[in-house]
Amino acid sequence: MRQAALKLAAATLICCGIFSVTNAQVQPINVVTTAVPFLRISPDARSGGMGDIGLATTPDASSVFWNQGKVAFNESKGSIVATYTPWLKDLVNDVYLASLAGYYKFDDNQAISGSLRYFSLGSIQFTDYNGLLQGNGRPREFSIDFGYSRKLSDKAGLGVGLKYINSDLAPGAVSGGTTYKTGNAVAGDIAFYYNATNQQGDGWAFGAAMTNLGTKIDYTANAQQKDFIPANLGIGTSYTKNFNEQNKIQLGLDINKLMVPTPPTDASGLASYRSKSVLSSWFSSFGDAPGGFSEELKEFQVSLGAEYWYNNQFALRAGYFYEDKTKGNRRYFTTGVGVKYNIFGLNFSYLVPTGSGVNRNPLSNTLRFSIVFDLDGSNNSSNEK
């Protein structure tokens, strides 16, 4: 199990952003960690090019990943998007995230949606603590979502979703007398969207979503320890300006906070931390940091993004993601491009390399590729990217 544990730990820690060695020597790190951290990876190339924003951007086929309340505001009758992301490509070559999402509108006011996320950790050679070979495995995790969105008015919308999560890391393996199994969890999403733009499409939009609100997950046959999944609160806004029929720009800001307990800084608090119920953890997560309010503020992640469109066919994107150094230290710039022609669209995003040596961001050079298929080719709206 040792080699497997190392690779799984590396993927988990980097998903959560724990990769700063120098900062760990200067300031104590107390990162909020969860199981199934792949649910926190940006699953589409459009948002990936804008610093991982998506709560209040114009609706598209990937809205199911960010804000179910936006789905009914899509102009097209339906759309499908598929994305492929090689993950940690600077470290390994067989880890990736693939996603598929889409929606269908029954009428102008309501829509259904669905998505699939699949995270593969590649091939792993399992060994015991003595280094003896225990066989090979291909750990993987996936989630399946179904959602419903409805307009409450011409400007406001509400959406809900139901999610099944499967985490198959080392089923059947035995280590230290503990037998491991596949972890399963069920979660829900609830989201709100408000579009205050005028008839020309200029103005503000706002979004808020609580996602991954669900059960704990366990990996042992006797359920000795259950782990929290990444329940999250996100709020966002965007501003759109149409300069003329050919040129427009959108600026966006997202703020996210995990609704998960902050780990205690001493062993005496571990029992209370692990036994905390899911419901109480959602509320207590806003005031349980050992360092008080100042540490609580550090647990907020901030994303900034911009998108420029020419003639509703060519897009340029850029963004920045910020996380405090004591809570993971993920800080990176992103860039991306998009092309839309008739019923097809292509999106590409790139995470700009930062740092060097031991401080080099292991997410550097991350690429995302998305292909979009519009089921209603007569509506070539810029909303369908």
Short mmCIF file of C-alpha atoms in Angstrom, two decimals:
data_model
loop_
_atom_site.label_atom_id
_atom_site.label_comp_id
_atom_site.label_asym_id
_atom_site.label_seq_id
_atom_site.Cartn_x
_atom_site.Cartn_y
_atom_site.Cartn_z
CA MET A 1 0.00 0.00 0.00
CA ARG A 2 2.93 2.38 0.46
CA GLN A 3 3.41 3.45 -3.17
CA ALA A 4 -0.33 3.76 -3.61
CA ALA A 5 -0.60 5.87 -0.49
CA LEU A 6 2.13 8.22 -1.71
CA LYS A 7 0.51 8.79 -5.08
CA LEU A 8 -2.98 9.15 -3.66
CA ALA A 9 -1.70 11.52 -1.00
CA ALA A 10 0.11 13.65 -3.59
CA ALA A 11 -3.00 13.95 -5.77
CA THR A 12 -5.19 14.75 -2.78
CA LEU A 13 -2.83 17.32 -1.30
CA ILE A 14 -2.34 19.12 -4.59
CA CYS A 15 -6.08 19.14 -5.29
CA CYS A 16 -6.42 20.89 -1.94
CA GLY A 17 -3.46 23.12 -2.68
CA ILE A 18 -0.92 21.92 -0.10
CA PHE A 19 2.35 22.37 -1.92
CA SER A 20 4.30 25.21 -0.29
CA VAL A 21 7.44 23.99 1.46
CA THR A 22 9.04 27.34 2.17
CA ASN A 23 5.90 28.87 3.62
CA ALA A 24 5.43 25.86 5.90
CA GLN A 25 8.72 26.78 7.59
CA VAL A 26 7.61 30.36 8.16
CA GLN A 27 3.96 30.06 9.05
CA PRO A 28 1.93 27.12 10.39
CA ILE A 29 -0.29 25.54 7.77
CA ASN A 30 -3.77 24.37 8.71
CA VAL A 31 -5.49 23.41 5.47
CA VAL A 32 -9.13 22.33 5.41
CA THR A 33 -8.99 18.93 3.71
CA THR A 34 -11.76 16.60 2.54
CA ALA A 35 -12.30 13.33 0.74
CA VAL A 36 -13.06 13.32 -3.03
CA PRO A 37 -11.20 16.62 -3.66
CA PHE A 38 -11.66 16.11 -7.42
CA LEU A 39 -15.06 17.79 -6.94
CA ARG A 40 -13.13 21.03 -6.41
CA ILE A 41 -11.30 20.92 -9.75
CA SER A 42 -12.68 23.31 -12.36
CA PRO A 43 -14.42 20.95 -14.81
CA ASP A 44 -14.64 23.11 -17.95
CA ALA A 45 -12.14 24.97 -20.10
CA ARG A 46 -14.14 28.19 -20.37
CA SER A 47 -14.09 28.80 -16.60
CA GLY A 48 -10.58 27.34 -16.40
CA GLY A 49 -9.37 30.18 -18.60
CA MET A 50 -10.97 32.79 -16.33
CA GLY A 51 -9.39 31.90 -13.00
CA ASP A 52 -12.04 29.24 -12.22
CA ILE A 53 -15.06 31.54 -12.06
CA GLY A 54 -18.53 30.36 -13.04
CA LEU A 55 -21.19 31.37 -10.50
CA ALA A 56 -22.46 34.45 -12.35
CA THR A 57 -20.98 34.21 -15.84
CA THR A 58 -23.36 33.98 -18.80
CA PRO A 59 -25.10 30.57 -18.84
CA ASP A 60 -23.70 27.71 -20.89
CA ALA A 61 -23.72 23.92 -20.95
CA SER A 62 -21.30 23.80 -17.99
CA SER A 63 -23.60 25.80 -15.70
CA VAL A 64 -24.58 22.55 -13.96
CA PHE A 65 -21.08 22.44 -12.45
CA TRP A 66 -21.25 25.97 -11.05
CA ASN A 67 -24.79 27.25 -10.58
CA GLN A 68 -27.91 25.24 -11.33
CA GLY A 69 -29.94 28.46 -11.15
CA LYS A 70 -28.40 29.65 -14.44
CA VAL A 71 -29.45 26.68 -16.56
CA ALA A 72 -32.96 27.91 -17.43
CA PHE A 73 -31.48 31.20 -18.71
CA ASN A 74 -29.64 29.53 -21.58
CA GLU A 75 -30.95 30.80 -24.93
CA SER A 76 -30.45 27.53 -26.79
CA LYS A 77 -32.91 24.67 -26.40
CA GLY A 78 -30.14 22.35 -25.32
CA SER A 79 -26.39 21.87 -25.34
CA ILE A 80 -23.71 19.29 -24.46
CA VAL A 81 -20.09 19.91 -23.44
CA ALA A 82 -17.22 17.45 -22.95
CA THR A 83 -13.93 18.41 -21.26
CA TYR A 84 -10.60 16.63 -20.84
CA THR A 85 -7.94 17.78 -18.34
CA PRO A 86 -4.55 16.08 -17.93
CA TRP A 87 -3.91 16.62 -14.20
CA LEU A 88 -0.52 17.17 -12.52
CA LYS A 89 1.15 16.81 -15.92
CA ASP A 90 4.38 18.29 -14.53
CA LEU A 91 4.61 15.34 -12.10
CA VAL A 92 2.86 12.35 -13.70
CA ASN A 93 1.51 11.46 -17.13
CA ASP A 94 -1.47 9.21 -16.39
CA VAL A 95 -3.74 11.26 -14.11
CA TYR A 96 -6.68 13.06 -15.72
CA LEU A 97 -10.15 14.50 -15.18
CA ALA A 98 -12.85 14.02 -17.82
CA SER A 99 -16.32 15.55 -17.66
CA LEU A 100 -19.54 15.54 -19.64
CA ALA A 101 -22.47 17.90 -19.05
CA GLY A 102 -25.61 19.07 -20.75
CA TYR A 103 -29.09 20.49 -20.36
CA TYR A 104 -32.46 20.52 -22.09
CA LYS A 105 -35.15 23.22 -21.80
CA PHE A 106 -38.78 22.14 -21.75
CA ASP A 107 -39.87 25.73 -22.32
CA ASP A 108 -38.64 29.27 -21.67
CA ASN A 109 -38.91 28.86 -17.89
CA GLN A 110 -37.59 25.43 -16.90
CA ALA A 111 -34.81 23.02 -17.75
CA ILE A 112 -33.23 19.76 -16.66
CA SER A 113 -29.51 19.08 -16.64
CA GLY A 114 -27.01 16.33 -15.97
CA SER A 115 -23.28 15.81 -15.68
CA LEU A 116 -20.59 13.21 -15.17
CA ARG A 117 -17.12 13.78 -13.69
CA TYR A 118 -14.51 11.01 -13.89
CA PHE A 119 -11.13 11.33 -12.16
CA SER A 120 -8.46 8.70 -12.87
CA LEU A 121 -5.31 8.46 -10.76
CA GLY A 122 -3.59 6.26 -13.32
CA SER A 123 -1.83 2.97 -12.70
CA ILE A 124 -0.46 2.26 -9.22
CA GLN A 125 1.69 -0.62 -8.00
CA PHE A 126 0.57 -1.50 -4.48
CA THR A 127 3.11 -2.58 -1.87
CA ASP A 128 2.88 -3.31 1.83
CA TYR A 129 4.86 -1.51 4.53
CA ASN A 130 7.76 -3.89 3.95
CA GLY A 131 7.92 -3.06 0.24
CA LEU A 132 6.49 -6.39 -0.93
CA LEU A 133 4.39 -6.21 -4.10
CA GLN A 134 0.65 -6.49 -3.57
CA GLY A 135 -0.50 -6.16 -7.18
CA ASN A 136 -1.52 -3.28 -9.45
CA GLY A 137 -4.56 -1.05 -9.41
CA ARG A 138 -6.16 1.89 -11.17
CA PRO A 139 -7.82 4.09 -8.53
CA ARG A 140 -10.65 6.27 -9.85
CA GLU A 141 -13.46 8.46 -8.62
CA PHE A 142 -16.60 9.73 -10.32
CA SER A 143 -19.77 11.69 -9.66
CA ILE A 144 -23.11 11.78 -11.47
CA ASP A 145 -25.39 14.83 -11.17
CA PHE A 146 -28.99 15.52 -12.12
CA GLY A 147 -30.55 18.95 -11.78
CA TYR A 148 -33.67 21.03 -12.30
CA SER A 149 -33.72 24.78 -12.91
CA ARG A 150 -36.63 27.19 -13.08
CA LYS A 151 -37.01 30.90 -13.68
CA LEU A 152 -38.75 32.68 -10.82
CA SER A 153 -39.06 35.81 -12.98
CA ASP A 154 -37.46 37.28 -16.09
CA LYS A 155 -34.36 38.00 -14.03
CA ALA A 156 -34.20 35.45 -11.18
CA GLY A 157 -33.75 31.69 -11.26
CA LEU A 158 -33.44 28.82 -8.80
CA GLY A 159 -31.89 25.42 -9.31
CA VAL A 160 -31.47 22.20 -7.34
CA GLY A 161 -29.37 19.13 -8.00
CA LEU A 162 -28.79 15.62 -6.70
CA LYS A 163 -25.37 13.95 -6.84
CA TYR A 164 -23.98 10.44 -6.41
CA ILE A 165 -20.26 10.14 -5.59
CA ASN A 166 -18.15 6.99 -5.93
CA SER A 167 -14.53 6.82 -4.76
CA ASP A 168 -12.72 3.59 -5.66
CA LEU A 169 -9.17 4.08 -4.38
CA ALA A 170 -8.00 0.71 -3.01
CA PRO A 171 -10.96 -1.68 -2.65
CA GLY A 172 -10.14 -4.97 -0.98
CA ALA A 173 -6.67 -3.90 0.09
CA VAL A 174 -5.59 -4.71 3.64
CA SER A 175 -3.17 -2.57 5.62
CA GLY A 176 -2.46 -2.70 9.34
CA GLY A 177 -5.41 -5.02 9.87
CA THR A 178 -7.79 -2.60 8.12
CA THR A 179 -9.68 -3.66 5.00
CA TYR A 180 -10.45 -0.90 2.51
CA LYS A 181 -13.56 -0.63 0.34
CA THR A 182 -15.13 1.67 -2.22
CA GLY A 183 -16.50 4.87 -0.69
CA ASN A 184 -19.96 6.15 -1.60
CA ALA A 185 -21.81 9.37 -0.81
CA VAL A 186 -24.94 11.27 -1.84
CA ALA A 187 -25.12 15.05 -1.96
CA GLY A 188 -27.33 17.90 -3.11
CA ASP A 189 -26.86 21.38 -4.60
CA ILE A 190 -29.02 24.48 -4.35
CA ALA A 191 -28.28 27.64 -6.31
CA PHE A 192 -29.67 31.08 -7.14
CA TYR A 193 -29.03 33.34 -10.13
CA TYR A 194 -30.07 36.94 -10.77
CA ASN A 195 -29.52 38.62 -14.13
CA ALA A 196 -29.81 42.41 -13.91
CA THR A 197 -28.52 43.16 -17.43
CA ASN A 198 -30.55 45.43 -19.71
CA GLN A 199 -31.98 44.63 -23.14
CA GLN A 200 -28.62 45.28 -24.76
CA GLY A 201 -26.99 42.76 -22.41
CA ASP A 202 -25.10 45.35 -20.39
CA GLY A 203 -25.03 45.24 -16.60
CA TRP A 204 -24.55 43.01 -13.60
CA ALA A 205 -25.41 39.42 -12.81
CA PHE A 206 -25.19 37.67 -9.45
CA GLY A 207 -24.98 34.04 -8.37
CA ALA A 208 -24.85 32.01 -5.18
CA ALA A 209 -24.62 28.26 -4.71
CA MET A 210 -24.25 25.71 -1.94
CA THR A 211 -22.83 22.53 -3.43
CA ASN A 212 -21.89 19.02 -2.27
CA LEU A 213 -24.21 19.15 0.72
CA GLY A 214 -24.24 15.49 1.61
CA THR A 215 -23.20 12.52 3.65
CA LYS A 216 -19.74 11.67 4.89
CA ILE A 217 -17.77 9.01 3.07
CA ASP A 218 -15.85 6.05 4.51
CA TYR A 219 -13.32 3.63 3.03
CA THR A 220 -13.09 0.90 5.68
CA ALA A 221 -15.25 -2.19 5.99
CA ASN A 222 -16.02 -1.45 9.64
CA ALA A 223 -16.50 2.30 9.07
CA GLN A 224 -13.95 3.23 11.71
CA GLN A 225 -13.56 6.74 10.34
CA LYS A 226 -15.73 8.79 8.02
CA ASP A 227 -14.48 11.78 6.06
CA PHE A 228 -16.24 14.99 5.06
CA ILE A 229 -16.89 15.69 1.39
CA PRO A 230 -16.21 19.24 0.05
CA ALA A 231 -19.46 21.05 0.89
CA ASN A 232 -18.99 24.58 -0.42
CA LEU A 233 -20.59 28.02 -0.35
CA GLY A 234 -19.90 30.25 -3.34
CA ILE A 235 -21.04 33.76 -4.23
CA GLY A 236 -20.19 35.57 -7.43
CA THR A 237 -20.90 38.51 -9.66
CA SER A 238 -20.14 39.52 -13.23
CA TYR A 239 -20.41 42.68 -15.30
CA THR A 240 -20.96 42.66 -19.06
CA LYS A 241 -20.35 45.54 -21.46
CA ASN A 242 -21.31 45.43 -25.14
CA PHE A 243 -19.25 48.04 -27.01
CA ASN A 244 -20.98 47.33 -30.32
CA GLU A 245 -22.39 44.37 -32.24
CA GLN A 246 -18.94 42.82 -32.67
CA ASN A 247 -17.17 43.51 -29.37
CA LYS A 248 -18.07 42.81 -25.76
CA ILE A 249 -16.32 42.01 -22.50
CA GLN A 250 -17.33 40.34 -19.25
CA LEU A 251 -15.57 40.69 -15.89
CA GLY A 252 -16.28 38.33 -12.99
CA LEU A 253 -15.50 37.67 -9.35
CA ASP A 254 -16.17 34.48 -7.35
CA ILE A 255 -15.59 33.91 -3.62
CA ASN A 256 -15.72 30.37 -2.21
CA LYS A 257 -15.63 28.92 1.30
CA LEU A 258 -15.59 25.24 2.24
CA MET A 259 -18.39 24.37 4.67
CA VAL A 260 -16.14 21.83 6.38
CA PRO A 261 -14.66 21.94 9.90
CA THR A 262 -11.16 23.36 10.28
CA PRO A 263 -8.81 20.65 11.62
CA PRO A 264 -7.71 21.14 15.24
CA THR A 265 -4.11 22.14 15.88
CA ASP A 266 -3.64 19.61 18.69
CA ALA A 267 -4.48 15.92 19.05
CA SER A 268 -6.94 16.55 21.88
CA GLY A 269 -9.48 17.96 19.46
CA LEU A 270 -9.35 15.17 16.89
CA ALA A 271 -12.13 13.09 18.44
CA SER A 272 -14.54 16.03 18.45
CA TYR A 273 -13.54 16.97 14.90
CA ARG A 274 -14.18 13.48 13.51
CA SER A 275 -17.45 12.96 15.35
CA LYS A 276 -19.02 16.25 14.27
CA SER A 277 -22.23 15.74 12.30
CA VAL A 278 -22.56 16.91 8.72
CA LEU A 279 -25.35 19.40 9.44
CA SER A 280 -23.60 21.03 12.39
CA SER A 281 -20.33 21.20 10.45
CA TRP A 282 -21.94 23.37 7.75
CA PHE A 283 -22.78 26.07 10.26
CA SER A 284 -19.80 25.72 12.59
CA SER A 285 -17.36 25.92 9.65
CA PHE A 286 -17.78 29.70 9.64
CA GLY A 287 -16.44 30.11 13.17
CA ASP A 288 -14.36 27.12 14.21
CA ALA A 289 -10.85 28.10 13.05
CA PRO A 290 -8.38 27.77 15.95
CA GLY A 291 -6.91 31.18 15.10
CA GLY A 292 -10.26 32.93 15.38
CA PHE A 293 -11.85 35.34 12.90
CA SER A 294 -8.56 36.30 11.26
CA GLU A 295 -7.87 32.65 10.36
CA GLU A 296 -11.46 32.16 9.24
CA LEU A 297 -11.07 34.94 6.68
CA LYS A 298 -8.04 33.15 5.24
CA GLU A 299 -10.23 30.19 4.29
CA PHE A 300 -11.99 32.20 1.58
CA GLN A 301 -10.74 31.59 -1.96
CA VAL A 302 -10.99 34.39 -4.52
CA SER A 303 -11.17 34.08 -8.31
CA LEU A 304 -11.04 36.93 -10.83
CA GLY A 305 -11.69 36.53 -14.54
CA ALA A 306 -12.29 38.34 -17.81
CA GLU A 307 -13.68 37.27 -21.16
CA TYR A 308 -13.62 39.18 -24.47
CA TRP A 309 -15.74 38.14 -27.44
CA TYR A 310 -15.45 39.27 -31.05
CA ASN A 311 -18.50 38.78 -33.22
CA ASN A 312 -19.76 36.05 -30.85
CA GLN A 313 -17.28 33.70 -32.51
CA PHE A 314 -13.82 34.28 -31.05
CA ALA A 315 -13.04 34.64 -27.33
CA LEU A 316 -9.98 35.57 -25.29
CA ARG A 317 -9.90 34.85 -21.55
CA ALA A 318 -7.69 35.52 -18.55
CA GLY A 319 -7.97 35.09 -14.80
CA TYR A 320 -6.33 34.77 -11.41
CA PHE A 321 -6.98 32.40 -8.51
CA TYR A 322 -5.93 33.27 -4.94
CA GLU A 323 -5.71 31.15 -1.80
CA ASP A 324 -3.99 32.12 1.45
CA LYS A 325 -0.52 30.65 2.02
CA THR A 326 -1.61 28.94 5.25
CA LYS A 327 -4.67 27.36 3.59
CA GLY A 328 -3.02 25.77 0.57
CA ASN A 329 -1.22 28.62 -1.22
CA ARG A 330 -2.76 27.99 -4.64
CA ARG A 331 -2.07 31.19 -6.56
CA TYR A 332 -1.97 31.16 -10.33
CA PHE A 333 -2.82 33.02 -13.52
CA THR A 334 -4.86 31.41 -16.26
CA THR A 335 -5.49 32.18 -19.89
CA GLY A 336 -7.72 30.72 -22.56
CA VAL A 337 -9.33 31.02 -25.97
CA GLY A 338 -12.67 30.01 -27.43
CA VAL A 339 -14.07 29.52 -30.91
CA LYS A 340 -17.71 29.07 -31.87
CA TYR A 341 -18.96 28.22 -35.35
CA ASN A 342 -22.56 27.26 -36.09
CA ILE A 343 -23.48 24.43 -33.68
CA PHE A 344 -19.92 23.65 -32.52
CA GLY A 345 -17.64 25.34 -30.04
CA LEU A 346 -14.09 24.71 -28.85
CA ASN A 347 -12.50 26.02 -25.65
CA PHE A 348 -8.91 25.81 -24.46
CA SER A 349 -7.37 27.00 -21.18
CA TYR A 350 -3.85 27.06 -19.78
CA LEU A 351 -2.54 27.49 -16.24
CA VAL A 352 0.52 29.75 -16.41
CA PRO A 353 3.66 28.30 -14.71
CA THR A 354 4.67 30.04 -11.48
CA GLY A 355 7.49 29.59 -9.00
CA SER A 356 10.68 27.60 -9.37
CA GLY A 357 12.50 24.78 -7.64
CA VAL A 358 10.71 23.46 -4.54
CA ASN A 359 8.25 26.34 -4.79
CA ARG A 360 7.18 25.60 -8.36
CA ASN A 361 3.42 25.25 -8.60
CA PRO A 362 2.75 21.56 -9.49
CA LEU A 363 -0.40 22.67 -11.32
CA SER A 364 1.76 24.65 -13.78
CA ASN A 365 1.06 23.97 -17.46
CA THR A 366 -2.36 22.45 -16.72
CA LEU A 367 -4.39 22.29 -19.95
CA ARG A 368 -8.12 21.91 -20.43
CA PHE A 369 -9.91 21.13 -23.66
CA SER A 370 -13.68 21.44 -24.16
CA ILE A 371 -15.90 20.75 -27.12
CA VAL A 372 -19.46 22.08 -27.15
CA PHE A 373 -22.35 20.86 -29.26
CA ASP A 374 -25.39 23.12 -29.52
CA LEU A 375 -28.62 21.15 -30.02
CA ASP A 376 -30.35 24.28 -31.35
CA GLY A 377 -28.11 25.61 -34.10
CA SER A 378 -30.50 28.44 -34.94
CA ASN A 379 -29.55 30.21 -31.71
CA ASN A 380 -25.91 31.15 -32.13
CA SER A 381 -25.90 33.17 -28.95
CA SER A 382 -22.71 34.05 -27.16
CA ASN A 383 -24.22 32.46 -24.14
CA GLU A 384 -23.51 29.05 -25.63
CA LYS A 385 -19.75 28.83 -25.37
#
